[in-house]
Short mmCIF file of the N, C-alpha and C atoms (twelve columns), coordinates in Angstrom:
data_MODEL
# 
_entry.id   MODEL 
# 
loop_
_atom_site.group_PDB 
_atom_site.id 
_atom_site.type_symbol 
_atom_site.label_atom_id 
_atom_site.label_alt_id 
_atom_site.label_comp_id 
_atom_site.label_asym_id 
_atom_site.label_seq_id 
_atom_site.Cartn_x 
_atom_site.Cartn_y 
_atom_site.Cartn_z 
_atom_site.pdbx_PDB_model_num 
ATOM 1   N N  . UNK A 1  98.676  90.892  87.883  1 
ATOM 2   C CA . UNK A 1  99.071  91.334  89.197  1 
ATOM 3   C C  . UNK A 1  98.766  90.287  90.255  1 
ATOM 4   N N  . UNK A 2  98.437  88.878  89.675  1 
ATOM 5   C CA . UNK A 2  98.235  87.929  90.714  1 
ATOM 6   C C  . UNK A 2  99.343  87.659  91.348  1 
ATOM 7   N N  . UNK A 3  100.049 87.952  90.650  1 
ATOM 8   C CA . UNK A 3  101.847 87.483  91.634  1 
ATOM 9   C C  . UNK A 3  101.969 88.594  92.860  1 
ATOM 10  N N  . UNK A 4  101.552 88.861  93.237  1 
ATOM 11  C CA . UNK A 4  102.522 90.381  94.250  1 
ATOM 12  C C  . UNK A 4  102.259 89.235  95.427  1 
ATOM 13  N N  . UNK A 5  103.359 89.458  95.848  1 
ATOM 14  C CA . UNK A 5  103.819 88.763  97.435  1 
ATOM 15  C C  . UNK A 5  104.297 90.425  98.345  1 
ATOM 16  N N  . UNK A 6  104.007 89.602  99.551  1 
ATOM 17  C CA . UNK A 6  104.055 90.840  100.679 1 
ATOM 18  C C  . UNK A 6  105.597 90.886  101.028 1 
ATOM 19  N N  . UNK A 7  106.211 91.551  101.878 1 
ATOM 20  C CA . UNK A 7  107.560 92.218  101.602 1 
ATOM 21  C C  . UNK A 7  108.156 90.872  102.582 1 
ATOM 22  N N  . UNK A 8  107.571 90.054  103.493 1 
ATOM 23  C CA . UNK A 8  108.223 89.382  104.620 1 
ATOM 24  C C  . UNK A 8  108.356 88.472  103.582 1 
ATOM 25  N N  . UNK A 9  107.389 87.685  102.135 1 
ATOM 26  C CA . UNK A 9  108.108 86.775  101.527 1 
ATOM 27  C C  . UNK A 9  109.373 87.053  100.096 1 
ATOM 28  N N  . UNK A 10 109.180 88.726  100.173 1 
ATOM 29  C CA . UNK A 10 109.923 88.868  99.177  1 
ATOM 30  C C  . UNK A 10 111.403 89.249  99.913  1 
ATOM 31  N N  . UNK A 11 111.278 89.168  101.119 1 
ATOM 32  C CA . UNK A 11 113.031 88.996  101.943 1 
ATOM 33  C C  . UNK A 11 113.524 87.970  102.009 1 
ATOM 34  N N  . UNK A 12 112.646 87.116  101.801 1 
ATOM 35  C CA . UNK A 12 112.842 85.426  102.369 1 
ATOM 36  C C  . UNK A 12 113.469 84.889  100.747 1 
ATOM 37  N N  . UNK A 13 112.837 85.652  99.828  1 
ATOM 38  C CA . UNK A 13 113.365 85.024  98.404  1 
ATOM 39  C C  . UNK A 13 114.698 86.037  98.162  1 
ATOM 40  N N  . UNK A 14 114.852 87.156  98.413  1 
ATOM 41  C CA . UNK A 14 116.255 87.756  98.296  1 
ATOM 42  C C  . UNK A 14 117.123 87.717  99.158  1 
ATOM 43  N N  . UNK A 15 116.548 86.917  99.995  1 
ATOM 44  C CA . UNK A 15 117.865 86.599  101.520 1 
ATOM 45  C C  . UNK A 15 118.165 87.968  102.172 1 
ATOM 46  N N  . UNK A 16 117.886 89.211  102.169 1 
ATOM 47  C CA . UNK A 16 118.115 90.205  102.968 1 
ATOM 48  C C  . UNK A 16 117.075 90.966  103.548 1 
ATOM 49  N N  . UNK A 17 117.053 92.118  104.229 1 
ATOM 50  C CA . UNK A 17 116.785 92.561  104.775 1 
ATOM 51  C C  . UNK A 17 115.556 93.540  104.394 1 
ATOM 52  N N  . UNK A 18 114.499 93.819  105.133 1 
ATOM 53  C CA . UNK A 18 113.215 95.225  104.944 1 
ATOM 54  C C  . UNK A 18 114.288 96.431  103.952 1 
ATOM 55  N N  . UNK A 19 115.098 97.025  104.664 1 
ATOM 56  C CA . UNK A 19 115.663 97.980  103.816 1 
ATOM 57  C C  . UNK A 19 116.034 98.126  102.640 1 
ATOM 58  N N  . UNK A 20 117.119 96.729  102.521 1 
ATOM 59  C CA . UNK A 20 117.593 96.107  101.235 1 
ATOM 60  C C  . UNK A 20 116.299 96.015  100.168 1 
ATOM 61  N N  . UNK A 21 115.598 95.246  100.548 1 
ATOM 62  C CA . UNK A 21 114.369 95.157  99.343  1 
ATOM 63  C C  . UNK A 21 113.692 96.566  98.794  1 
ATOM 64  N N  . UNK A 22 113.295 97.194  99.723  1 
ATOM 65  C CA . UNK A 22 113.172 98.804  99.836  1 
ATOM 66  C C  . UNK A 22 113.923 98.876  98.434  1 
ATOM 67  N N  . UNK A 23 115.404 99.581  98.825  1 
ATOM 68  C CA . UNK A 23 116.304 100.011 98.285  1 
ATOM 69  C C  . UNK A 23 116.289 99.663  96.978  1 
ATOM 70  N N  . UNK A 24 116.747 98.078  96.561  1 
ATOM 71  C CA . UNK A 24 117.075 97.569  95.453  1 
ATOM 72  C C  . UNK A 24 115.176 98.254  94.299  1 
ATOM 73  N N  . UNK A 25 114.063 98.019  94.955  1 
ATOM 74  C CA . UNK A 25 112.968 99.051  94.391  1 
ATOM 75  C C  . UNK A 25 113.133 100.309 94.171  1 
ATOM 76  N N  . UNK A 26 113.965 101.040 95.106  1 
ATOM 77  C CA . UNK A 26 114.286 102.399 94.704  1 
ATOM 78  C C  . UNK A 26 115.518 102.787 93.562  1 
ATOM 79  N N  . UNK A 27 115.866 101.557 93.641  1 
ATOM 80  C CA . UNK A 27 116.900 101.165 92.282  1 
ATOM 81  C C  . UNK A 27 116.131 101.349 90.996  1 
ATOM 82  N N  . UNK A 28 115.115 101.074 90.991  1 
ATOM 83  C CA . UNK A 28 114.719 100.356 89.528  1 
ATOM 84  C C  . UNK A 28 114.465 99.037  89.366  1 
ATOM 85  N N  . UNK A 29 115.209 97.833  90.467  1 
ATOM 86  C CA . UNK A 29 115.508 97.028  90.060  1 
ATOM 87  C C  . UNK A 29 114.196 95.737  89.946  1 
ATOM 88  N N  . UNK A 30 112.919 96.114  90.397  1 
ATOM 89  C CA . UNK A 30 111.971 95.785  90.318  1 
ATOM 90  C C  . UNK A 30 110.759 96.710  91.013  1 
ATOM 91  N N  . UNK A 31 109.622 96.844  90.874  1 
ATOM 92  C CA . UNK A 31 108.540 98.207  90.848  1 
ATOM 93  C C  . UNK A 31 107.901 97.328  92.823  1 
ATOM 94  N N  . UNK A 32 107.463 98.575  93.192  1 
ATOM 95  C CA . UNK A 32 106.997 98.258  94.469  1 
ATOM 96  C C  . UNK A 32 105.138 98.572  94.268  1 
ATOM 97  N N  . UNK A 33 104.473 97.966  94.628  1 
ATOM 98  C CA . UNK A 33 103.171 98.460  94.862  1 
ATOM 99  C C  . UNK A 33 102.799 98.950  96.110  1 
ATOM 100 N N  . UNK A 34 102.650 99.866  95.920  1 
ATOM 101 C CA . UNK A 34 101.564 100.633 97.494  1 
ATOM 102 C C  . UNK A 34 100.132 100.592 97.411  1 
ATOM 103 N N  . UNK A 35 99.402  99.885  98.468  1 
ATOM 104 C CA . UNK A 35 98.196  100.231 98.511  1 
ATOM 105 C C  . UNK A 35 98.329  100.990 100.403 1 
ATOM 106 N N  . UNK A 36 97.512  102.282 99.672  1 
ATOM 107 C CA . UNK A 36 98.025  103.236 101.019 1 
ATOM 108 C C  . UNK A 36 99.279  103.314 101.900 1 
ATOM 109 N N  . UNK A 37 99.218  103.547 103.349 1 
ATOM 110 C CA . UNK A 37 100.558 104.077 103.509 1 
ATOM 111 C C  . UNK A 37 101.237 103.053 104.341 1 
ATOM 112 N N  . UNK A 38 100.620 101.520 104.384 1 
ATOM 113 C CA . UNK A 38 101.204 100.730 104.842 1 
ATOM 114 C C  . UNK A 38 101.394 99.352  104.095 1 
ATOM 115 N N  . UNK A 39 100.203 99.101  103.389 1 
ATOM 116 C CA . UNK A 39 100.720 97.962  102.684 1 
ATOM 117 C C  . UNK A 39 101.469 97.938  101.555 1 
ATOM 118 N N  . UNK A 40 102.378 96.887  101.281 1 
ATOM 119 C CA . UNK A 40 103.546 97.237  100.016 1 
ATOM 120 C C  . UNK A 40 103.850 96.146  99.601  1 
ATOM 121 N N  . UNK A 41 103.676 95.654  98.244  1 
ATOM 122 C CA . UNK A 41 103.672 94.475  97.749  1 
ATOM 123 C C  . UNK A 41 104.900 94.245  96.632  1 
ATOM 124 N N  . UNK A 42 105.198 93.488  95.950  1 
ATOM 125 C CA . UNK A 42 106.202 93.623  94.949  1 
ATOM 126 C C  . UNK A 42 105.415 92.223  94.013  1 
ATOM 127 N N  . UNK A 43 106.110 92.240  92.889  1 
ATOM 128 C CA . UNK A 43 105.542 91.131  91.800  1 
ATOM 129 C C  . UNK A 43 106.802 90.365  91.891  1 
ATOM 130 N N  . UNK A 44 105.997 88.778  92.151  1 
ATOM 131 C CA . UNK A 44 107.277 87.914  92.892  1 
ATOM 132 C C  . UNK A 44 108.293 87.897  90.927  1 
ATOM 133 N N  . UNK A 45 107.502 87.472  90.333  1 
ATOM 134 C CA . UNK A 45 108.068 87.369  88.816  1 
ATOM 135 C C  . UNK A 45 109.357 88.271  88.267  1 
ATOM 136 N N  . UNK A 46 109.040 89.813  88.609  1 
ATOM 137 C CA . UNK A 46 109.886 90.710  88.902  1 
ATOM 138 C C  . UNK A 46 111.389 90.281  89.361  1 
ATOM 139 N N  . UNK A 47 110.991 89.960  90.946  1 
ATOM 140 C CA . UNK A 47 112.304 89.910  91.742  1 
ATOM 141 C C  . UNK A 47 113.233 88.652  91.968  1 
ATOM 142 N N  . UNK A 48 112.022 87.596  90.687  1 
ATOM 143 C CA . UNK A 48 112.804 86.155  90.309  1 
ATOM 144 C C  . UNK A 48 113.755 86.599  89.295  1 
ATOM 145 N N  . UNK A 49 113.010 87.643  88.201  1 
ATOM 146 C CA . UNK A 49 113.923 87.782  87.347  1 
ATOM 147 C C  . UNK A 49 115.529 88.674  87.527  1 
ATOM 148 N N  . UNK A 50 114.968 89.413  88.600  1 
ATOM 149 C CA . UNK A 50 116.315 90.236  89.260  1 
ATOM 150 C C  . UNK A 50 116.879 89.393  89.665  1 
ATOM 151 N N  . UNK A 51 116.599 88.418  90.991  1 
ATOM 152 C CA . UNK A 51 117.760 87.366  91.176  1 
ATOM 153 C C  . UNK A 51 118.393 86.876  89.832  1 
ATOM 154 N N  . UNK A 52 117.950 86.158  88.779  1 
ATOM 155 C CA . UNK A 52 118.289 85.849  87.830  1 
ATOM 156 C C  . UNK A 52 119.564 86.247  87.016  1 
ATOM 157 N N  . UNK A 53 119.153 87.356  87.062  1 
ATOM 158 C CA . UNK A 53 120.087 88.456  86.232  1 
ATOM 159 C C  . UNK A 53 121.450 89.125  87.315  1 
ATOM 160 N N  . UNK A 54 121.048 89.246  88.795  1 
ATOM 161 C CA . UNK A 54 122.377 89.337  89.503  1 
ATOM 162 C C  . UNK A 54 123.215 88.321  89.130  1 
ATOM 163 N N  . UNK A 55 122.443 87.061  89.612  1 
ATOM 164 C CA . UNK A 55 123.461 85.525  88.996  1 
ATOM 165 C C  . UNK A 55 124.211 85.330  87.890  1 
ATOM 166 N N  . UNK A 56 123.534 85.744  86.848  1 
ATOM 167 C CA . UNK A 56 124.463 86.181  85.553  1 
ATOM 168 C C  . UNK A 56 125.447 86.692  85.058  1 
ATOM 169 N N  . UNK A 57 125.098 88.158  86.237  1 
ATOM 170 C CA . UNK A 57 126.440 89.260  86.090  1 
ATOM 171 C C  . UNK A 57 127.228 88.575  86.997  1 
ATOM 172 N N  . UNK A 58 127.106 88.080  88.062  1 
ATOM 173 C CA . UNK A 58 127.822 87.640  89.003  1 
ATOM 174 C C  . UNK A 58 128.860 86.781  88.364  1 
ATOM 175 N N  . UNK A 59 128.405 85.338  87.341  1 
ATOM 176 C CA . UNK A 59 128.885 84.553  87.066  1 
ATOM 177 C C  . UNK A 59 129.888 85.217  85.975  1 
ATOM 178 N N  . UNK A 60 129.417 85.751  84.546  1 
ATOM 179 C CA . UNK A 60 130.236 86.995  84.138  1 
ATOM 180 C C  . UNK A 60 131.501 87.286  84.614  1 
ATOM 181 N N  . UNK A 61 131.745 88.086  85.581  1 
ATOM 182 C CA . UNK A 61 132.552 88.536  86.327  1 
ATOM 183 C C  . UNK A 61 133.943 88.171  86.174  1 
# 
């Protein structure tokens, strides 16, 4: 769990928005950590591998 980055650098690596990152977690598409009711972390490894795999399907296409 040494990887978890805070949500302002995990927008900066998915190029969008507080909500968007939200969301794509409420997807499935990588797990969110809560510690209490404000801090919220994500595992950067996670949301490298999601970029990854959009790129794929993308290219696919």
């Amino acid at each position: 769990m040494s990887n978890l980055i805070k949500m302002k650098e995990a927008t900066k690596l998915l190029k969008a928005s507080a909500p968007t990152v939200r969301k794509y977690a409420r997807l499935g598409h990588y797990k969110e950590y809560r510690f209490g009711e404000k801090l919220v972390f994500y595992d950067k490894e996670e949301i490298l591998n999601f970029i990854l795999n959009r790129c794929r399907t993308a290219e696919e296409s």
